[in-house]
mmCIF file of C-alpha atoms and ligand atoms in Angstrom:
data_model
loop_
_atom_site.group_PDB
_atom_site.id
_atom_site.type_symbol
_atom_site.label_atom_id
_atom_site.label_comp_id
_atom_site.label_asym_id
_atom_site.label_seq_id
_atom_site.Cartn_x
_atom_site.Cartn_y
_atom_site.Cartn_z
ATOM 1 C CA MET H 76 42.299 17.865 14.584
ATOM 2 C CA THR H 77 44.635 16.241 17.052
ATOM 3 C CA GLN H 78 47.606 14.363 15.544
ATOM 4 C CA ILE H 79 47.916 10.865 16.982
ATOM 5 C CA LEU H 80 51.705 10.160 17.014
ATOM 6 C CA ASP H 81 51.770 6.602 15.936
ATOM 7 C CA GLY H 82 54.973 5.118 17.175
ATOM 8 C CA LYS H 83 54.117 1.559 15.974
ATOM 9 C CA ALA H 84 53.604 2.785 12.323
ATOM 10 C CA MET H 85 56.932 4.921 12.450
ATOM 11 C CA SER H 86 58.915 2.184 14.181
ATOM 12 C CA SER H 87 57.984 -0.300 11.399
ATOM 13 C CA GLN H 88 59.253 2.099 8.805
ATOM 14 C CA ILE H 89 62.305 2.458 10.652
ATOM 15 C CA LEU H 90 62.918 -1.151 10.814
ATOM 16 C CA ALA H 91 62.135 -1.461 7.115
ATOM 17 C CA ARG H 92 64.916 1.027 6.287
ATOM 18 C CA LEU H 93 67.484 -0.576 8.688
ATOM 19 C CA LYS H 94 66.620 -3.839 6.938
ATOM 20 C CA ASN H 95 67.401 -2.261 3.413
ATOM 21 C CA GLU H 96 70.681 -0.645 4.843
ATOM 22 C CA VAL H 97 71.933 -3.975 6.418
ATOM 23 C CA ASN H 98 71.046 -5.818 3.124
ATOM 24 C CA GLU H 99 73.153 -3.467 1.100
ATOM 25 C CA HIS H 100 75.958 -4.277 3.209
ATOM 26 C CA LEU H 101 75.642 -8.012 2.993
ATOM 27 C CA GLN H 102 75.205 -7.624 -0.612
ATOM 28 C CA LYS H 103 78.795 -6.107 -0.755
ATOM 29 C CA GLY H 104 80.079 -9.086 1.122
ATOM 30 C CA SER H 105 80.388 -7.314 4.396
ATOM 31 C CA ARG H 106 79.571 -9.610 7.659
ATOM 32 C CA ALA H 107 76.405 -9.091 9.383
ATOM 33 C CA PRO H 108 75.921 -6.673 12.284
ATOM 34 C CA GLY H 109 76.312 -8.357 15.650
ATOM 35 C CA LEU H 110 74.253 -7.458 18.715
ATOM 36 C CA ALA H 111 75.116 -9.050 22.290
ATOM 37 C CA THR H 112 72.232 -9.190 24.546
ATOM 38 C CA ILE H 113 72.938 -10.133 28.146
ATOM 39 C CA LEU H 114 70.086 -10.865 30.815
ATOM 40 C CA LEU H 115 70.656 -11.953 34.105
ATOM 41 C CA GLY H 116 67.902 -14.036 36.004
ATOM 42 C CA LYS H 117 64.440 -14.551 35.045
ATOM 43 C CA ASP H 118 62.370 -11.460 35.631
ATOM 44 C CA PRO H 119 59.441 -11.881 33.464
ATOM 45 C CA ALA H 120 59.240 -8.133 32.431
ATOM 46 C CA SER H 121 63.223 -8.104 31.237
ATOM 47 C CA ALA H 122 62.690 -11.505 29.715
ATOM 48 C CA VAL H 123 59.931 -10.188 27.336
ATOM 49 C CA TYR H 124 62.007 -6.905 26.439
ATOM 50 C CA VAL H 125 65.074 -8.878 25.578
ATOM 51 C CA ARG H 126 62.994 -11.375 23.715
ATOM 52 C CA ASN H 127 61.354 -8.585 21.594
ATOM 53 C CA LYS H 128 64.637 -6.871 20.994
ATOM 54 C CA ARG H 129 66.334 -10.389 19.742
ATOM 55 C CA LYS H 130 63.395 -10.771 17.478
ATOM 56 C CA ARG H 131 63.432 -7.434 15.949
ATOM 57 C CA ALA H 132 67.245 -7.619 15.520
ATOM 58 C CA ASP H 133 66.831 -10.942 13.748
ATOM 59 C CA ASP H 134 64.131 -9.365 11.489
ATOM 60 C CA VAL H 135 66.343 -6.739 10.192
ATOM 61 C CA GLY H 136 69.366 -9.156 9.538
ATOM 62 C CA ILE H 137 71.333 -8.283 12.924
ATOM 63 C CA LYS H 138 72.990 -11.387 14.263
ATOM 64 C CA SER H 139 71.937 -11.804 17.566
ATOM 65 C CA PHE H 140 74.387 -13.221 20.194
ATOM 66 C CA GLU H 141 72.356 -14.124 23.298
ATOM 67 C CA TYR H 142 73.826 -14.459 26.879
ATOM 68 C CA ASP H 143 70.952 -15.778 29.259
ATOM 69 C CA LEU H 144 72.968 -16.018 32.762
ATOM 70 C CA PRO H 145 71.795 -17.296 36.000
ATOM 71 C CA ILE H 146 70.799 -14.558 38.612
ATOM 72 C CA GLN H 147 73.735 -15.717 40.934
ATOM 73 C CA THR H 148 76.235 -14.637 38.210
ATOM 74 C CA THR H 149 78.930 -12.595 39.895
ATOM 75 C CA GLN H 150 79.952 -9.078 38.924
ATOM 76 C CA ILE H 151 83.451 -10.342 38.168
ATOM 77 C CA GLU H 152 81.813 -12.936 35.707
ATOM 78 C CA LEU H 153 79.683 -10.312 34.207
ATOM 79 C CA LEU H 154 82.282 -8.009 33.712
ATOM 80 C CA THR H 155 84.822 -10.698 32.144
ATOM 81 C CA LEU H 156 82.117 -11.635 29.722
ATOM 82 C CA ILE H 157 81.627 -7.870 28.735
ATOM 83 C CA GLU H 158 85.443 -7.363 28.132
ATOM 84 C CA ASP H 159 85.368 -10.483 26.073
ATOM 85 C CA LEU H 160 82.762 -9.051 23.845
ATOM 86 C CA ASN H 161 84.421 -5.572 23.846
ATOM 87 C CA ASN H 162 87.544 -7.317 22.022
ATOM 88 C CA ARG H 163 85.407 -9.315 19.511
ATOM 89 C CA ASP H 164 85.162 -8.225 15.940
ATOM 90 C CA ASP H 165 81.945 -9.783 15.087
ATOM 91 C CA ILE H 166 80.264 -7.887 17.904
ATOM 92 C CA ASP H 167 79.440 -4.448 17.113
ATOM 93 C CA ALA H 168 76.945 -3.549 20.097
ATOM 94 C CA ILE H 169 76.336 -4.781 23.582
ATOM 95 C CA LEU H 170 73.192 -4.613 25.684
ATOM 96 C CA VAL H 171 72.939 -5.485 29.354
ATOM 97 C CA GLN H 172 69.380 -5.700 30.224
ATOM 98 C CA LEU H 173 68.467 -3.500 33.316
ATOM 99 C CA PRO H 174 67.526 -3.653 36.264
ATOM 100 C CA LEU H 175 70.483 -5.903 37.371
ATOM 101 C CA PRO H 176 70.300 -8.040 40.586
ATOM 102 C CA THR H 177 71.460 -5.962 43.607
ATOM 103 C CA HIS H 178 74.682 -7.636 44.230
ATOM 104 C CA ILE H 179 75.812 -6.173 40.914
ATOM 105 C CA ASP H 180 76.993 -2.544 40.596
ATOM 106 C CA THR H 181 75.118 -1.215 37.621
ATOM 107 C CA SER H 182 77.475 1.922 37.009
ATOM 108 C CA THR H 183 80.579 -0.259 37.039
ATOM 109 C CA VAL H 184 78.723 -2.684 34.178
ATOM 110 C CA ILE H 185 77.812 0.434 32.175
ATOM 111 C CA CYS H 186 81.368 1.956 32.499
ATOM 112 C CA THR H 187 82.752 -1.518 31.240
ATOM 113 C CA VAL H 188 81.053 -1.684 28.100
ATOM 114 C CA ASN H 189 83.250 -0.165 25.382
ATOM 115 C CA PRO H 190 81.478 3.328 24.544
ATOM 116 C CA SER H 191 81.756 2.336 20.675
ATOM 117 C CA LYS H 192 79.631 -0.564 21.440
ATOM 118 C CA ASP H 193 77.399 0.951 23.888
ATOM 119 C CA VAL H 194 74.127 1.117 21.955
ATOM 120 C CA ASP H 195 71.945 2.029 25.044
ATOM 121 C CA GLY H 196 73.972 5.172 25.124
ATOM 122 C CA PHE H 197 74.321 4.958 28.927
ATOM 123 C CA HIS H 198 78.163 5.062 29.136
ATOM 124 C CA PRO H 199 79.338 8.302 30.761
ATOM 125 C CA GLU H 200 81.352 8.932 27.460
ATOM 126 C CA ASN H 201 78.308 8.830 25.350
ATOM 127 C CA ILE H 202 76.118 10.897 27.971
ATOM 128 C CA GLY H 203 78.930 13.404 28.115
ATOM 129 C CA LYS H 204 79.124 13.552 24.234
ATOM 130 C CA LEU H 205 75.468 14.357 24.065
ATOM 131 C CA SER H 206 75.453 16.982 26.727
ATOM 132 C CA LEU H 207 78.250 18.669 24.698
ATOM 133 C CA GLY H 208 76.185 18.540 21.625
ATOM 134 C CA HIS H 209 78.203 15.954 19.877
ATOM 135 C CA PRO H 210 76.178 12.846 20.289
ATOM 136 C CA ARG H 211 77.304 9.404 19.326
ATOM 137 C CA PHE H 212 74.643 7.039 20.716
ATOM 138 C CA ILE H 213 71.667 8.800 22.208
ATOM 139 C CA PRO H 214 69.734 6.708 24.977
ATOM 140 C CA CYS H 215 67.051 4.793 22.768
ATOM 141 C CA THR H 216 64.011 6.107 24.579
ATOM 142 C CA PRO H 217 64.436 9.778 24.580
ATOM 143 C CA LYS H 218 66.022 9.348 20.879
ATOM 144 C CA GLY H 219 62.545 7.620 19.962
ATOM 145 C CA CYS H 220 60.625 10.589 21.715
ATOM 146 C CA MET H 221 62.575 13.078 19.395
ATOM 147 C CA TYR H 222 61.511 11.412 16.237
ATOM 148 C CA LEU H 223 57.939 11.572 17.447
ATOM 149 C CA ILE H 224 58.335 15.188 18.134
ATOM 150 C CA GLN H 225 59.634 15.618 15.036
ATOM 151 C CA ALA H 226 56.779 14.070 13.217
ATOM 152 C CA SER H 227 54.505 16.415 15.052
ATOM 153 C CA LYS H 228 56.215 19.164 12.809
ATOM 154 C CA ALA H 229 56.469 21.300 16.224
ATOM 155 C CA LYS H 230 58.725 24.333 15.959
ATOM 156 C CA LEU H 231 61.661 23.563 18.231
ATOM 157 C CA LEU H 232 63.540 26.434 18.372
ATOM 158 C CA GLY H 233 62.756 28.788 21.160
ATOM 159 C CA ALA H 234 59.742 26.290 22.132
ATOM 160 C CA HIS H 235 59.395 25.622 25.729
ATOM 161 C CA ALA H 236 60.032 22.021 26.448
ATOM 162 C CA VAL H 237 58.912 20.664 29.985
ATOM 163 C CA ILE H 238 60.298 17.189 30.774
ATOM 164 C CA LEU H 239 58.733 15.452 33.964
ATOM 165 C CA GLY H 240 61.310 12.909 35.477
ATOM 166 C CA ARG H 241 65.025 13.455 35.536
ATOM 167 C CA SER H 242 66.317 9.569 35.412
ATOM 168 C CA ASN H 243 69.391 9.125 33.608
ATOM 169 C CA ILE H 244 67.822 6.892 30.808
ATOM 170 C CA VAL H 245 65.079 9.215 30.011
ATOM 171 C CA GLY H 246 64.569 12.669 31.661
ATOM 172 C CA LYS H 247 68.251 13.908 31.724
ATOM 173 C CA PRO H 248 69.227 12.869 28.111
ATOM 174 C CA MET H 249 65.724 14.159 26.659
ATOM 175 C CA ALA H 250 66.661 17.493 28.433
ATOM 176 C CA TYR H 251 70.018 17.559 26.410
ATOM 177 C CA MET H 252 68.519 16.780 23.205
ATOM 178 C CA MET H 253 65.919 19.486 23.468
ATOM 179 C CA LEU H 254 68.677 21.879 24.577
ATOM 180 C CA ASN H 255 70.749 20.818 21.481
ATOM 181 C CA THR H 256 67.819 21.851 19.355
ATOM 182 C CA ASP H 257 67.580 25.427 20.917
ATOM 183 C CA ALA H 258 64.374 24.906 23.089
ATOM 184 C CA THR H 259 64.146 26.219 26.400
ATOM 185 C CA VAL H 260 64.017 23.489 28.793
ATOM 186 C CA THR H 261 62.518 23.070 32.361
ATOM 187 C CA ILE H 262 62.992 19.638 33.930
ATOM 188 C CA CYS H 263 60.665 18.714 36.940
ATOM 189 C CA HIS H 264 60.751 15.897 39.236
ATOM 190 C CA ARG H 265 59.008 14.525 42.382
ATOM 191 C CA ASN H 266 60.109 17.378 44.523
ATOM 192 C CA THR H 267 58.938 20.232 41.967
ATOM 193 C CA GLN H 268 56.435 22.622 43.663
ATOM 194 C CA ASN H 269 53.345 23.387 41.850
ATOM 195 C CA LEU H 270 53.708 21.075 38.760
ATOM 196 C CA ARG H 271 50.783 22.351 37.032
ATOM 197 C CA GLN H 272 52.214 25.837 36.995
ATOM 198 C CA GLN H 273 55.272 24.232 35.009
ATOM 199 C CA THR H 274 53.356 21.956 32.808
ATOM 200 C CA LYS H 275 50.841 24.538 31.767
ATOM 201 C CA GLN H 276 53.738 26.565 30.010
ATOM 202 C CA ALA H 277 54.965 23.787 28.017
ATOM 203 C CA ASP H 278 54.677 23.917 24.084
ATOM 204 C CA ILE H 279 56.222 20.340 24.251
ATOM 205 C CA LEU H 280 55.556 18.065 27.261
ATOM 206 C CA ILE H 281 57.466 14.843 27.846
ATOM 207 C CA THR H 282 56.459 12.711 30.685
ATOM 208 C CA ALA H 283 58.472 9.982 32.148
ATOM 209 C CA THR H 284 57.346 9.701 35.917
ATOM 210 C CA GLY H 285 55.736 6.196 36.227
ATOM 211 C CA VAL H 286 52.760 7.921 37.819
ATOM 212 C CA PRO H 287 49.438 7.011 36.032
ATOM 213 C CA HIS H 288 47.269 9.717 34.763
ATOM 214 C CA LEU H 289 49.412 12.497 36.274
ATOM 215 C CA ILE H 290 48.476 14.845 33.725
ATOM 216 C CA GLY H 291 44.886 15.702 32.781
ATOM 217 C CA ALA H 292 43.529 18.403 30.297
ATOM 218 C CA ASP H 293 43.666 21.162 33.421
ATOM 219 C CA ASP H 294 47.428 20.580 33.390
ATOM 220 C CA VAL H 295 48.197 21.623 29.884
ATOM 221 C CA LYS H 296 47.665 24.457 27.284
ATOM 222 C CA GLU H 297 45.865 24.321 24.238
ATOM 223 C CA GLY H 298 47.937 23.287 21.287
ATOM 224 C CA VAL H 299 50.753 21.497 23.311
ATOM 225 C CA VAL H 300 52.654 18.558 21.844
ATOM 226 C CA VAL H 301 52.349 15.738 24.479
ATOM 227 C CA ILE H 302 54.970 12.728 24.694
ATOM 228 C CA ASP H 303 54.042 10.056 27.146
ATOM 229 C CA VAL H 304 56.921 7.838 28.101
ATOM 230 C CA GLY H 305 55.118 6.268 31.113
ATOM 231 C CA ILE H 306 54.165 2.735 31.009
ATOM 232 C CA ASN H 307 51.973 1.862 34.037
ATOM 233 C CA LYS H 308 49.912 -1.328 34.808
ATOM 234 C CA LEU H 309 46.732 -0.583 36.703
ATOM 235 C CA GLU H 310 45.235 -3.223 39.159
ATOM 236 C CA ASP H 311 42.931 -4.614 36.388
ATOM 237 C CA GLY H 312 46.054 -5.122 34.050
ATOM 238 C CA THR H 313 45.516 -2.284 31.799
ATOM 239 C CA LEU H 314 48.466 -0.334 30.596
ATOM 240 C CA VAL H 315 48.239 3.583 30.655
ATOM 241 C CA GLY H 316 50.940 6.308 30.544
ATOM 242 C CA ASP H 317 51.448 9.184 32.890
ATOM 243 C CA VAL H 318 48.821 11.406 30.754
ATOM 244 C CA ASP H 319 45.088 10.875 30.863
ATOM 245 C CA PHE H 320 44.875 10.472 27.119
ATOM 246 C CA ASP H 321 41.156 10.857 26.613
ATOM 247 C CA ASP H 322 41.145 13.905 28.909
ATOM 248 C CA VAL H 323 44.215 15.680 27.149
ATOM 249 C CA LYS H 324 43.673 14.545 23.387
ATOM 250 C CA ASP H 325 41.410 17.466 22.240
ATOM 251 C CA LYS H 326 43.531 19.956 23.736
ATOM 252 C CA ALA H 327 46.682 18.958 22.405
ATOM 253 C CA ALA H 328 48.054 19.472 18.827
ATOM 254 C CA ALA H 329 49.695 16.089 18.807
ATOM 255 C CA ILE H 330 49.953 13.223 21.457
ATOM 256 C CA THR H 331 51.434 9.889 21.756
ATOM 257 C CA PRO H 332 49.298 7.002 22.784
ATOM 258 C CA VAL H 333 50.077 4.350 25.367
ATOM 259 C CA PRO H 334 50.635 1.592 24.369
ATOM 260 C CA GLY H 335 51.658 2.201 20.635
ATOM 261 C CA GLY H 336 53.465 5.596 21.284
ATOM 262 C CA VAL H 337 57.046 5.818 22.564
ATOM 263 C CA GLY H 338 57.260 2.088 23.412
ATOM 264 C CA PRO H 339 57.739 0.722 19.939
ATOM 265 C CA MET H 340 60.125 3.463 19.157
ATOM 266 C CA THR H 341 62.822 2.431 21.932
ATOM 267 C CA ILE H 342 63.328 -0.924 20.079
ATOM 268 C CA SER H 343 63.765 0.504 16.662
ATOM 269 C CA MET H 344 66.212 3.127 18.215
ATOM 270 C CA LEU H 345 68.379 0.373 19.663
ATOM 271 C CA LEU H 346 68.580 -1.250 16.453
ATOM 272 C CA GLU H 347 69.232 1.931 14.574
ATOM 273 C CA ASN H 348 72.063 2.510 17.078
ATOM 274 C CA THR H 349 73.315 -0.869 16.468
ATOM 275 C CA VAL H 350 73.350 -0.442 12.641
ATOM 276 C CA ALA H 351 75.418 2.967 13.371
ATOM 277 C CA ALA H 352 77.900 1.138 15.495
ATOM 278 C CA TYR H 353 78.376 -1.616 12.739
ATOM 279 C CA CYS H 354 78.919 1.130 10.132
ATOM 280 C CA ASN H 355 81.217 2.902 12.338
ATOM 281 C CA HIS H 356 83.206 -0.341 12.916
ATOM 282 C CA LEU H 357 83.142 -1.276 9.213
ATOM 283 C CA ALA H 358 84.296 2.202 8.478
ATOM 284 C CA SER H 359 87.327 2.207 10.673
ATOM 285 C CA ARG H 360 88.319 -1.295 9.689
ATOM 286 C CA ASN H 361 88.413 -0.368 6.034
ATOM 287 C CA LYS H 362 90.459 2.858 7.184
ATOM 288 C CA HIS H 363 93.048 0.596 8.942
ATOM 289 C CA GLU H 364 93.125 -1.686 5.698
ATOM 290 C CA ALA H 365 93.605 1.263 3.224
ATOM 291 C CA TYR H 366 96.715 2.561 5.564
ATOM 292 C CA PRO H 367 98.129 -0.624 6.481
ATOM 293 C CA SER H 368 101.651 0.791 7.319
ATOM 294 C CA LEU H 369 100.469 3.637 9.448
HETATM 295 P P1 NAD S 620 62.443 6.584 37.204
HETATM 296 O O1 NAD S 620 61.635 6.110 38.501
HETATM 297 O O2 NAD S 620 64.002 6.363 37.249
HETATM 298 O O3 NAD S 620 62.140 8.130 37.372
HETATM 299 C C1 NAD S 620 61.102 8.672 37.587
HETATM 300 C C2 NAD S 620 61.260 10.366 37.601
HETATM 301 O O4 NAD S 620 59.927 10.708 37.628
HETATM 302 C C3 NAD S 620 62.104 10.712 38.634
HETATM 303 O O5 NAD S 620 63.142 11.585 38.295
HETATM 304 C C4 NAD S 620 60.915 11.281 39.718
HETATM 305 O O6 NAD S 620 61.446 12.468 40.455
HETATM 306 C C5 NAD S 620 60.003 11.654 38.711
HETATM 307 N N1 NAD S 620 58.665 11.847 39.327
HETATM 308 C C6 NAD S 620 58.001 10.924 39.924
HETATM 309 N N2 NAD S 620 56.735 11.204 40.512
HETATM 310 C C7 NAD S 620 56.876 12.521 40.091
HETATM 311 C C8 NAD S 620 55.630 13.653 40.284
HETATM 312 N N3 NAD S 620 54.496 13.346 40.799
HETATM 313 N N4 NAD S 620 55.808 14.593 39.484
HETATM 314 C C9 NAD S 620 56.811 15.027 38.897
HETATM 315 N N5 NAD S 620 57.808 14.028 38.530
HETATM 316 C C10 NAD S 620 57.907 12.772 39.347
HETATM 317 O O7 NAD S 620 61.824 6.120 36.027
HETATM 318 P P2 NAD S 620 62.322 6.190 34.517
HETATM 319 O O8 NAD S 620 63.060 4.657 34.344
HETATM 320 O O9 NAD S 620 62.764 7.321 33.890
HETATM 321 O O10 NAD S 620 60.774 5.799 33.805
HETATM 322 C C11 NAD S 620 59.962 6.577 33.908
HETATM 323 C C12 NAD S 620 58.571 6.097 33.207
HETATM 324 O O11 NAD S 620 58.913 5.620 31.880
HETATM 325 C C13 NAD S 620 58.044 4.491 33.676
HETATM 326 O O12 NAD S 620 56.703 4.469 33.592
HETATM 327 C C14 NAD S 620 58.721 3.775 32.722
HETATM 328 O O13 NAD S 620 58.191 2.407 32.725
HETATM 329 C C15 NAD S 620 58.504 4.484 31.483
HETATM 330 N N6 NAD S 620 59.656 3.825 30.484
HETATM 331 C C16 NAD S 620 59.297 3.550 29.348
HETATM 332 C C17 NAD S 620 59.958 3.294 28.226
HETATM 333 C C18 NAD S 620 59.555 3.035 26.934
HETATM 334 O O14 NAD S 620 60.237 2.504 26.021
HETATM 335 N N7 NAD S 620 58.245 3.637 26.684
HETATM 336 C C19 NAD S 620 61.441 3.356 28.498
HETATM 337 C C20 NAD S 620 61.851 3.659 29.850
HETATM 338 C C21 NAD S 620 61.031 4.063 30.981
#
């Protein structure tokens, strides 16, 4: 029987755990965790993503600091705001919603966020730590994928993980995570030759291409664990993944649906990273208070 990996249910459990964790700190008299979210412009998809993040943050007791800036905001203005948030003690986490307008250099913005508040895990320092096997903040989508893979009970040591897509936010960090768990990793991209030859070898297949229904039953082997990151809108408005779910389902040992698989996990991972940043900041403050003369 194929296991359907229910990201919605798993995400609810994680949010409930985070809420308890935050509550315990509040009861001890600590301040609430603070998450700053910055949105430039009025792109409808980005606005929905940010609204959901703020709402869920609120649900678990994280204080939301909301910056909705006009699209004309200059790079200097944005960097100045981030520097200000970097220096504030009541803000543990900073999220800049991507994509940014073209007059702003995304890489400079990512590098300006204090790595200890970079809960998206995109800062080169955090990606570097992950690649070295000492992660601090792991990018939210691949982190959510790893939770789902673990729920499948798939053996990771020595497994062959095939990842489709090499973006900095999904494919590459996912590859580091799989390597760190002793899987053998193949990364494919739009120029990979004979994709099927690669995907058919996968014990674990993670797809993040943005190509609707790229993968069908003939592209996978029996018993594969399939994690579908893709979110693709068809002309009739239906949301589908990179995987033809109905076609692949019976051949897979476990599979994520779209919607309801990886998507809901991304937000709960953001909040898990935020609570971790908060705990780190509280711990380092307590350390300084315990040794005031040092
Ligand atoms: P991206 O456009 O940055 O990268 C896509 C990658 O797929 C590239 O490396 C490209 O080479 C590869 N690719 C494209 N066509 C391919 C093909 N035919 N065969 C093999 N590889 C191919 O995209 P991204 O930001 O990594 O996002 C990928 C998908 O995941 C999108 O559908 C996006 O909406 C979705 N996504 C979902 C979540 C979530 O929370 N569920 C989060 C991030 C991205």
